[in-house]
Coordinates of C-alpha atoms in Angstrom, one line a residue:
Chain J
X167 CA -30.0 191.2 4.2
X168 CA -30.1 194.8 3.0
X169 CA -27.0 197.0 3.1
X170 CA -28.5 200.4 3.5
X171 CA -26.6 201.1 6.6
X172 CA -23.4 202.2 4.9
X173 CA -25.3 204.7 2.7
X174 CA -25.8 208.2 4.1
X175 CA -29.3 209.2 5.1
X176 CA -29.5 212.0 2.5
X177 CA -28.9 211.9 -1.2
X178 CA -26.2 214.5 -0.7
X179 CA -24.0 212.1 1.3
X180 CA -23.5 211.4 5.0
X181 CA -24.9 214.2 7.2
X182 CA -25.2 214.9 10.9
X183 CA -28.2 214.0 13.1
X184 CA -29.5 214.4 16.6
X185 CA -30.8 212.1 19.3
X186 CA -34.6 212.8 19.4
X187 CA -35.8 213.8 22.9
X188 CA -39.5 213.9 23.8
X189 CA -39.0 217.5 25.1
X190 CA -38.0 218.6 21.5
X191 CA -40.7 216.8 19.4
X192 CA -42.3 219.9 18.1
X193 CA -39.1 221.7 17.1
X194 CA -37.7 218.5 15.6
X195 CA -40.9 218.2 13.5
X196 CA -40.7 221.8 12.3
X197 CA -36.9 222.0 11.7
X198 CA -36.1 222.6 8.0
X199 CA -32.3 221.9 8.2
X200 CA -31.0 220.0 5.2
X201 CA -29.8 216.5 5.8
X202 CA -31.0 216.4 9.4
X203 CA -31.9 212.9 10.7
X204 CA -32.9 211.6 14.1
X205 CA -32.0 208.6 16.3
X206 CA -34.1 207.1 19.0
X207 CA -33.8 204.2 21.5
X208 CA -36.4 201.7 20.2
X209 CA -37.0 200.5 23.8
X210 CA -38.8 203.8 24.5
X211 CA -41.3 203.1 21.7
X212 CA -42.2 199.6 22.6
X213 CA -45.8 200.6 23.5
X214 CA -49.2 199.7 22.2
X215 CA -50.2 203.2 21.2
X216 CA -50.4 206.8 22.2
X217 CA -48.5 210.0 21.6
X218 CA -44.9 208.6 21.5
X219 CA -45.7 206.5 18.5
X220 CA -47.7 209.3 16.9
X221 CA -44.8 211.7 17.2
X222 CA -42.3 209.3 15.9
X223 CA -44.5 208.6 12.9
X224 CA -44.9 212.3 12.3
X225 CA -41.1 212.9 12.5
X226 CA -40.4 209.9 10.3
X227 CA -42.6 211.3 7.5
X228 CA -40.1 214.1 6.9
X229 CA -36.7 212.8 8.2
X230 CA -34.6 209.7 8.1
X231 CA -34.5 207.7 11.3
X232 CA -32.0 205.5 13.1
X233 CA -32.9 203.0 15.7
X234 CA -30.2 202.6 18.4
X235 CA -31.0 199.7 20.7
X236 CA -29.7 199.4 24.2
X237 CA -31.4 196.1 25.3
X238 CA -30.2 193.2 23.1
X239 CA -27.3 192.4 25.4
X240 CA -25.2 190.9 22.6
X241 CA -22.1 190.3 24.7
X242 CA -24.0 188.2 27.3
X243 CA -23.3 184.5 27.6
X244 CA -26.8 183.7 26.3
X245 CA -28.6 184.3 23.0
X246 CA -30.7 187.5 22.6
X247 CA -34.2 187.4 23.9
X248 CA -36.5 186.4 21.0
X249 CA -39.4 188.5 22.4
X250 CA -37.3 191.6 22.4
X251 CA -36.0 190.8 18.9
X252 CA -39.7 190.5 17.8
X253 CA -40.5 193.9 19.2
X254 CA -37.5 195.4 17.5
X255 CA -38.4 193.9 14.2
X256 CA -41.9 195.3 14.5
X257 CA -40.6 198.8 15.0
X258 CA -38.1 198.5 12.2
X259 CA -40.8 197.3 9.8
X260 CA -43.0 200.1 10.8
X261 CA -40.5 203.0 10.8
X262 CA -38.0 201.7 8.2
X263 CA -34.8 203.1 9.8
X264 CA -31.9 203.8 7.4
X265 CA -29.6 202.2 10.0
X266 CA -30.0 200.0 13.1
X267 CA -27.4 199.7 15.8
X268 CA -26.7 198.0 19.2
X269 CA -23.9 197.9 21.7
X270 CA -20.9 195.6 22.4
X271 CA -21.9 195.0 26.0
X272 CA -24.2 192.9 28.2
X273 CA -27.1 193.9 30.3
X274 CA -29.5 191.0 30.5
X275 CA -28.9 187.6 32.2
X276 CA -31.6 185.2 33.1
X277 CA -34.6 187.2 34.3
X278 CA -32.6 190.3 35.4
X279 CA -32.0 193.3 33.2
X280 CA -29.3 195.7 34.3
X281 CA -30.0 199.1 32.8
X282 CA -26.4 199.7 31.9
X283 CA -23.8 198.5 29.3
X284 CA -21.5 196.2 31.2
X285 CA -18.0 195.0 30.3
X286 CA -16.7 191.5 29.7
X287 CA -13.4 189.7 29.2
X288 CA -12.6 189.6 25.4
X289 CA -11.9 185.9 25.2
X290 CA -12.1 183.7 22.1
X291 CA -14.9 181.8 23.7
X292 CA -16.9 184.9 24.2
X293 CA -16.1 186.1 20.6
X294 CA -17.8 182.9 19.4
X295 CA -20.8 183.7 21.5
X296 CA -21.0 187.3 20.5
X297 CA -20.7 186.4 16.8
X298 CA -23.6 183.9 17.3
X299 CA -25.6 186.5 19.0
X300 CA -25.0 189.2 16.4
X301 CA -25.8 186.8 13.5
X302 CA -29.0 185.6 15.3
X303 CA -30.1 189.2 15.7
X304 CA -29.3 190.1 12.1
X305 CA -31.1 187.1 10.9
X306 CA -34.2 187.8 13.0
X307 CA -34.3 191.4 12.0
X308 CA -33.5 190.8 8.4
X309 CA -31.1 193.7 8.6
X310 CA -27.5 194.5 9.1
X311 CA -26.6 195.8 12.5
X312 CA -23.9 198.4 13.4
X313 CA -22.3 197.5 16.8
X314 CA -21.0 200.3 19.1
X315 CA -17.8 200.2 21.0
X316 CA -18.3 200.7 24.7
X317 CA -17.0 203.2 27.3
X318 CA -14.8 201.3 29.7
X319 CA -14.2 202.1 33.3
X320 CA -12.5 198.9 34.5
X321 CA -9.3 197.3 33.4
X322 CA -10.5 193.8 33.6
X323 CA -8.0 190.9 33.5
X324 CA -8.3 188.0 31.2
X325 CA -8.6 189.7 27.8
X326 CA -7.1 187.6 25.0
X327 CA -7.3 190.3 22.4
X328 CA -7.6 194.1 22.0
X329 CA -11.0 195.7 21.4
X330 CA -10.2 196.6 17.8
X331 CA -9.1 193.0 17.2
X332 CA -12.3 191.7 18.8
X333 CA -14.5 194.1 16.7
X334 CA -12.6 193.3 13.5
X335 CA -13.1 189.6 14.0
X336 CA -16.8 190.2 14.7
X337 CA -17.2 192.2 11.5
X338 CA -15.4 189.6 9.4
X339 CA -17.4 186.7 10.8
X340 CA -20.9 188.2 10.9
X341 CA -21.0 190.9 8.2
X342 CA -22.1 193.5 10.8
X343 CA -20.9 197.0 10.7
X344 CA -19.5 199.3 13.4
X345 CA -21.0 202.3 15.1
X346 CA -17.9 204.2 16.2
X347 CA -18.5 206.3 19.3
X348 CA -15.4 208.6 19.4
X349 CA -16.3 209.9 22.8
X350 CA -16.3 206.3 24.1
X351 CA -12.9 205.7 22.5
X352 CA -11.6 208.8 24.2
X353 CA -13.1 208.0 27.6
X354 CA -11.9 204.3 27.5
X355 CA -8.4 205.3 26.4
X356 CA -8.1 207.9 29.1
X357 CA -9.4 205.6 31.8
X358 CA -7.3 202.6 30.8
X359 CA -4.2 204.8 29.9
X360 CA -4.1 203.7 26.3
X361 CA -3.8 205.5 23.0
X362 CA -7.1 206.7 21.4
X363 CA -5.4 207.3 18.0
X364 CA -3.8 203.8 17.9
X365 CA -7.3 202.4 18.7
X366 CA -9.0 204.4 15.9
X367 CA -6.3 203.4 13.4
X368 CA -6.7 199.7 14.2
X369 CA -10.4 199.6 13.3
X370 CA -11.6 198.3 9.9
X371 CA -12.5 201.6 8.3
X372 CA -14.9 200.2 5.7
X373 CA -17.1 198.7 8.3
X374 CA -17.8 202.0 10.1
X375 CA -21.3 203.0 9.2
X376 CA -22.0 205.7 11.8
X377 CA -20.3 208.0 14.3
X378 CA -21.5 209.0 17.7
X379 CA -20.2 212.1 19.5
X380 CA -21.1 213.1 23.0
X381 CA -19.8 214.9 26.1
X382 CA -18.1 213.3 29.2
X383 CA -17.3 214.5 32.6
X384 CA -14.5 213.9 35.2
X385 CA -15.6 211.7 38.2
X386 CA -16.4 213.8 41.4
X387 CA -13.7 212.1 43.4
X388 CA -11.1 210.9 40.8
X389 CA -11.1 213.9 38.5
X390 CA -9.5 213.4 35.1
X391 CA -8.2 210.0 36.2
X392 CA -11.7 208.6 35.8
X393 CA -13.8 210.1 33.0
X394 CA -17.5 209.2 32.8
X395 CA -19.5 209.0 29.5
X396 CA -22.4 211.2 30.8
X397 CA -23.9 212.4 27.6
X398 CA -24.5 215.5 29.7
X399 CA -22.1 218.1 28.2
X400 CA -21.1 219.5 24.9
X401 CA -18.6 217.4 22.8
X402 CA -15.1 218.1 24.1
X403 CA -12.3 219.8 22.0
X404 CA -10.2 216.6 22.2
X405 CA -13.1 214.5 20.8
X406 CA -13.8 217.0 18.0
X407 CA -10.1 216.8 17.1
X408 CA -10.2 213.0 17.0
X409 CA -13.4 213.2 14.9
X410 CA -11.8 215.5 12.3
X411 CA -8.8 213.3 12.1
X412 CA -11.0 210.1 11.7
X413 CA -13.2 211.7 9.0
X414 CA -10.2 212.8 7.1
X415 CA -8.8 209.2 7.3
X416 CA -11.9 207.1 6.5
X417 CA -14.2 209.6 4.7
X418 CA -17.5 211.1 5.9
X419 CA -20.0 209.0 7.8
X420 CA -23.5 209.8 9.2
X421 CA -22.7 211.5 12.6
X422 CA -24.9 211.8 15.6
X423 CA -24.7 214.3 18.5
X424 CA -25.9 212.4 21.6
X425 CA -27.3 214.3 24.6
X426 CA -29.3 212.7 27.4
X427 CA -28.6 214.7 30.5
X428 CA -28.6 218.5 31.2
X429 CA -30.7 218.7 28.1
X430 CA -30.2 222.2 26.5
X431 CA -32.6 223.9 24.1
X432 CA -33.1 222.3 20.7
X433 CA -31.3 225.2 19.0
X434 CA -28.2 224.6 21.1
X435 CA -28.1 221.0 20.0
X436 CA -28.7 222.1 16.4
X437 CA -25.7 224.4 16.7
X438 CA -23.5 221.6 17.9
X439 CA -24.8 219.4 15.1
X440 CA -23.8 222.2 12.7
X441 CA -20.2 221.8 13.7
X442 CA -20.3 218.1 12.8
X443 CA -22.1 218.9 9.5
X444 CA -19.5 221.5 8.6
X445 CA -16.6 219.1 9.3
X446 CA -18.4 216.5 7.0
X447 CA -18.8 219.0 4.3
X448 CA -15.1 220.0 4.4
X449 CA -14.0 216.5 3.4
X450 CA -12.8 216.7 -0.2
X451 CA -15.0 215.2 -2.9
X452 CA -12.4 212.5 -3.6
X453 CA -13.1 211.0 -0.2
X454 CA -16.8 210.9 -0.7
X455 CA -16.7 208.0 -3.1
Chain M
X143 CA -20.5 187.7 34.5
X144 CA -21.7 185.9 37.6
X145 CA -18.9 187.7 39.4
X146 CA -19.9 191.0 37.8
X147 CA -23.5 190.7 38.8
X148 CA -22.4 189.9 42.4
X149 CA -20.2 192.9 42.4
X150 CA -23.0 195.2 41.1
X151 CA -25.2 193.8 43.9
X152 CA -22.7 195.0 46.4
X153 CA -20.3 192.1 47.0
X154 CA -16.9 193.9 47.3
X155 CA -14.7 190.9 46.6
X156 CA -16.6 189.0 43.9
X157 CA -14.7 190.7 41.1
X158 CA -11.2 190.7 42.7
X159 CA -9.8 187.9 40.5
X160 CA -10.6 190.1 37.4
X161 CA -9.3 193.4 38.7
X162 CA -6.0 195.0 39.0
X163 CA -5.4 195.8 42.7
X164 CA -5.7 199.3 44.1
X165 CA -8.5 201.8 44.8
X166 CA -8.9 203.2 41.3
X167 CA -10.2 199.9 39.8
X168 CA -12.8 199.7 42.5
X169 CA -13.8 203.2 41.6
X170 CA -14.5 202.0 38.0
X171 CA -16.9 199.4 39.4
X172 CA -18.7 202.2 41.2
X173 CA -19.4 203.9 37.9
X174 CA -21.3 200.8 36.7
X175 CA -23.1 200.5 40.0
X176 CA -24.1 204.2 40.0
X177 CA -25.2 204.1 36.4
X178 CA -27.4 201.1 37.1
X179 CA -28.9 202.7 40.2
X180 CA -29.4 206.0 38.4
X181 CA -31.1 204.4 35.4
X182 CA -33.5 202.5 37.7
X183 CA -34.3 205.6 39.8
X184 CA -34.8 207.8 36.6
X185 CA -37.1 205.2 35.1
X186 CA -39.1 205.0 38.4
X187 CA -39.3 208.8 38.8
X188 CA -40.6 209.1 35.2
X189 CA -43.3 206.6 36.0
X190 CA -44.2 207.9 39.5
X191 CA -43.7 211.7 39.3
X192 CA -46.5 212.5 41.9
X193 CA -45.0 210.1 44.5
X194 CA -41.6 211.8 43.9
X195 CA -43.1 215.2 44.5
X196 CA -45.0 214.0 47.6
X197 CA -41.9 212.5 49.3
X198 CA -39.1 214.7 47.9
X199 CA -36.3 213.7 45.5
X200 CA -33.9 212.3 48.1
X201 CA -36.4 210.1 49.8
X202 CA -37.6 208.9 46.4
X203 CA -34.1 208.1 45.2
X204 CA -33.3 206.1 48.4
X205 CA -36.6 204.2 48.1
X206 CA -36.0 203.5 44.4
X207 CA -32.6 202.1 45.2
X208 CA -34.1 199.6 47.7
X209 CA -37.0 198.8 45.4
X210 CA -34.6 198.2 42.5
X211 CA -32.7 195.7 44.6
X212 CA -35.9 193.9 45.6
X213 CA -37.6 193.8 42.2
X214 CA -34.9 194.4 39.5
X215 CA -36.1 195.2 35.9
X216 CA -36.7 192.1 33.9
X217 CA -36.8 193.7 30.5
X218 CA -35.0 196.5 28.6
X219 CA -38.4 198.1 28.1
X220 CA -38.2 200.2 31.3
X221 CA -41.9 201.1 31.2
X222 CA -42.5 197.6 32.5
X223 CA -40.2 198.2 35.4
X224 CA -41.9 199.4 38.6
X225 CA -45.3 197.8 38.0
X226 CA -44.9 196.3 41.5
X227 CA -43.9 199.6 43.1
X228 CA -47.4 200.6 44.5
X229 CA -47.7 197.2 46.3
X230 CA -44.1 197.4 47.4
X231 CA -44.7 201.0 48.8
X232 CA -47.6 199.7 50.8
X233 CA -45.3 197.3 52.7
X234 CA -42.3 199.6 52.8
X235 CA -41.9 200.4 56.5
X236 CA -40.6 204.0 56.1
X237 CA -43.8 204.8 54.1
X238 CA -46.0 203.5 56.9
X239 CA -47.0 206.9 58.2
X240 CA -48.1 208.1 54.7
X241 CA -51.1 206.0 53.8
X242 CA -51.8 208.1 50.7
X243 CA -48.5 207.1 49.0
X244 CA -49.3 203.7 47.7
X245 CA -52.8 204.8 46.3
X246 CA -51.1 207.9 44.7
X247 CA -48.6 205.5 43.1
X248 CA -51.6 203.5 41.7
X249 CA -52.9 206.6 40.1
X250 CA -49.5 207.4 38.6
X251 CA -49.3 203.9 37.2
X252 CA -52.7 204.3 35.7
X253 CA -51.6 207.6 34.0
X254 CA -48.6 205.8 32.4
X255 CA -50.7 202.9 31.3
X256 CA -53.2 205.2 29.7
X257 CA -50.3 207.1 28.0
X258 CA -49.0 204.0 26.2
X259 CA -52.4 202.2 25.8
X260 CA -53.5 201.1 22.4
X261 CA -55.2 203.8 20.3
X262 CA -59.0 203.3 20.0
X263 CA -62.0 205.2 18.7
X264 CA -64.2 207.3 21.0
X265 CA -68.0 207.3 21.0
X266 CA -69.4 210.9 20.9
X267 CA -72.8 212.2 21.7
X268 CA -73.8 212.4 18.0
X269 CA -73.2 208.6 17.7
X270 CA -76.1 207.9 19.9
X271 CA -78.5 210.8 19.2
X272 CA -81.8 209.6 17.9
X273 CA -81.5 206.1 19.4
X274 CA -84.7 205.1 21.1
X275 CA -84.1 204.9 24.9
X276 CA -85.4 201.4 25.1
X277 CA -82.8 200.3 22.6
X278 CA -80.0 202.1 24.4
X279 CA -81.0 200.5 27.7
X280 CA -80.4 197.0 26.2
X281 CA -77.0 198.0 24.7
X282 CA -73.7 197.5 26.4
X283 CA -71.0 200.3 26.4
X284 CA -67.4 199.3 26.3
X285 CA -64.9 201.4 28.2
X286 CA -62.0 202.9 26.3
X287 CA -59.0 200.6 26.6
X288 CA -57.0 203.4 28.2
X289 CA -59.6 204.0 31.0
X290 CA -58.8 203.2 34.6
X291 CA -61.5 203.6 37.3
X292 CA -60.8 204.4 41.0
X293 CA -62.9 204.8 44.1
X294 CA -61.3 205.6 47.4
X295 CA -62.6 206.1 51.0
X296 CA -60.1 208.9 51.5
X297 CA -59.2 212.0 49.5
X298 CA -56.5 210.3 47.4
X299 CA -57.7 211.9 44.1
X300 CA -57.5 215.4 45.6
X301 CA -54.0 214.8 46.9
X302 CA -52.9 213.3 43.5
X303 CA -54.4 216.0 41.3
X304 CA -52.8 218.8 43.5
X305 CA -49.3 217.1 43.2
X306 CA -49.1 216.1 39.5
X307 CA -46.1 217.7 37.7
X308 CA -48.5 220.0 35.8
X309 CA -50.6 221.0 38.9
X310 CA -50.8 224.6 40.0
X311 CA -48.5 225.0 43.0
X312 CA -49.6 226.2 46.4
X313 CA -52.9 224.2 46.6
X314 CA -54.0 223.2 50.1
X315 CA -55.3 219.7 50.2
X316 CA -56.7 218.0 53.3
X317 CA -56.1 214.3 53.8
X318 CA -59.5 213.3 55.0
X319 CA -61.8 210.3 55.3
X320 CA -64.1 211.5 52.5
X321 CA -64.9 209.2 49.5
X322 CA -63.7 210.3 46.1
X323 CA -63.7 208.8 42.6
X324 CA -61.5 209.3 39.6
X325 CA -61.2 208.1 36.0
X326 CA -57.9 208.3 34.2
X327 CA -57.9 207.8 30.4
X328 CA -56.5 208.9 27.1
X329 CA -59.4 209.2 24.6
X330 CA -57.1 210.8 22.0
X331 CA -53.5 211.8 22.3
X332 CA -53.6 213.4 25.8
X333 CA -54.1 211.7 29.1
X334 CA -56.9 213.2 31.1
X335 CA -58.3 212.7 34.5
X336 CA -61.8 213.5 35.7
X337 CA -63.4 213.2 39.2
X338 CA -66.4 210.8 39.3
X339 CA -69.5 211.1 41.4
X340 CA -70.6 208.0 43.2
X341 CA -73.4 207.5 40.7
X342 CA -70.9 207.9 37.7
X343 CA -68.6 205.4 39.3
X344 CA -71.4 202.9 39.9
X345 CA -72.6 203.3 36.3
X346 CA -69.0 202.9 34.8
X347 CA -68.2 200.0 37.1
X348 CA -71.3 198.2 35.8
X349 CA -70.3 198.9 32.2
X350 CA -66.8 197.6 32.9
X351 CA -68.3 194.3 34.1
X352 CA -70.2 194.0 30.8
X353 CA -73.7 194.9 32.1
X354 CA -76.2 196.7 29.9
X355 CA -76.7 200.4 30.0
X356 CA -80.1 199.7 31.7
X357 CA -78.4 197.7 34.5
X358 CA -75.7 200.4 34.8
X359 CA -78.5 203.0 35.2
X360 CA -80.0 200.9 38.0
X361 CA -76.6 200.8 39.7
X362 CA -76.4 204.6 39.5
X363 CA -79.9 205.1 41.0
X364 CA -79.1 202.6 43.8
X365 CA -76.3 204.8 45.1
X366 CA -77.9 208.1 44.3
X367 CA -81.7 208.2 43.7
X368 CA -81.4 211.9 42.5
X369 CA -79.3 210.8 39.5
X370 CA -80.4 212.6 36.2
X371 CA -79.5 209.9 33.8
X372 CA -79.3 211.9 30.5
X373 CA -76.9 214.4 32.2
X374 CA -74.8 211.6 33.6
X375 CA -74.6 209.8 30.3
X376 CA -73.8 213.0 28.3
X377 CA -71.1 213.9 30.8
X378 CA -69.4 210.6 30.4
X379 CA -69.7 210.7 26.6
X380 CA -68.2 214.1 26.6
X381 CA -65.2 212.8 28.5
X382 CA -64.6 210.2 25.9
X383 CA -65.0 207.3 28.2
X384 CA -66.6 204.8 25.8
X385 CA -64.9 203.2 22.8
X386 CA -68.0 201.4 21.5
X387 CA -71.7 200.9 22.2
X388 CA -72.9 197.5 21.1
X389 CA -76.6 197.5 20.3
X390 CA -78.6 194.3 20.9
X391 CA -79.7 192.9 17.5
X392 CA -83.2 194.2 16.7
X393 CA -85.9 191.6 17.4

């Protein structure tokens, strides 16, 4: 199993990247920014041929690539779909991503796929199942996975451990890494009335291989009482501040600006990516070991 | 998870044992329900943009919600979701008065299939120049793997072409009982569509069934005795319709 996922995408250390959108292919291809990398959902590239694969191949020739899956359903009470793992492996072998990630959530059960990242009770029994699923996926892919913390909207009963405890146990048992989505931490903490800082401090820092930053929005009816992880707005000031604090504590990590809704111009996203890049560069050399 | 699936499906009490009481927890469940519904509707709208334009955004979203409940996605590859949408639309009572909707959906589906079809070579005119006609007549021409052929008794292709996302706005199209043909394909990196005459359609349909070019020519003459074969063949070659021409081994 290779361990490239904790290394930065550029020889100059961890840098900031962007989610690659079809609308921005040409600008992405032409962009000369140093250290720029791109992330895509592999599910959008599981096709036989055509322009999507051709574009991805062209982008990959110049820039490092991250594959961020949404479909393995690792927190389901069933093993990951071997056909889907096969399709993922084929893409990984073709495009050689510097990192691959998935979510701590479920979306598939039986023959039904819910296009969402659904919550679950963090029980010891489910921890066993999730660890089996993560190990099975890593074995099939021949690569280490980073697992992303979810945005939570419901205070489910029946949890036997906190999310950081669950993630730490999963890291220890499977050797996987973590993709820390700081916006998700903020949204969940706000919705469940918990402390984002306490959550961040409880994570195993060494396992964190990538950071996600995105925007959120208050619910139409419930306002600030219910925040939604929309990926439809710029990163909020509160999330930037948690990001700076986290980078100062654990050292720099490859950082992605995610934007899926209300897509602005490529230049606007590049400017936002520039903020993350500047924060990463400010971290003293001593922390860049 | 059984309880969560039931709750997503609309059962209001299924998740009660897992939730704190009060209105706000139920609001959280709505976030998941909305996200699922939106993801399905977005995926369906990306696959059927012409249908969405024909019926309007709100009608389409409502239909997508009902369709998503009837035929939920089976795979995280959302391109596969919605394959049954044209057939479903045909039986969907509110679409009953709009008989062009289901056929337009079939053309949208063909466009998406062509977009993601396997890449394959294209036969160009220079590849067949100089071949003796008798030899060509015995050959079989294989259609490009992205190609989808259509023949309608009504003006579905005109309606569809005028309502594609990239169509010029303001075109007047008449829904009429007038036969029209269309081929949708992606010879290289761009999906194209081209109207077909009845002779072209008959010719390509014969090729699709594995008949020789000679048999395909006969099929074209049968539907239109005025067919000029070299012009027809050159037109189809120019459109990039064929991926290979298999010559019969020389005797």
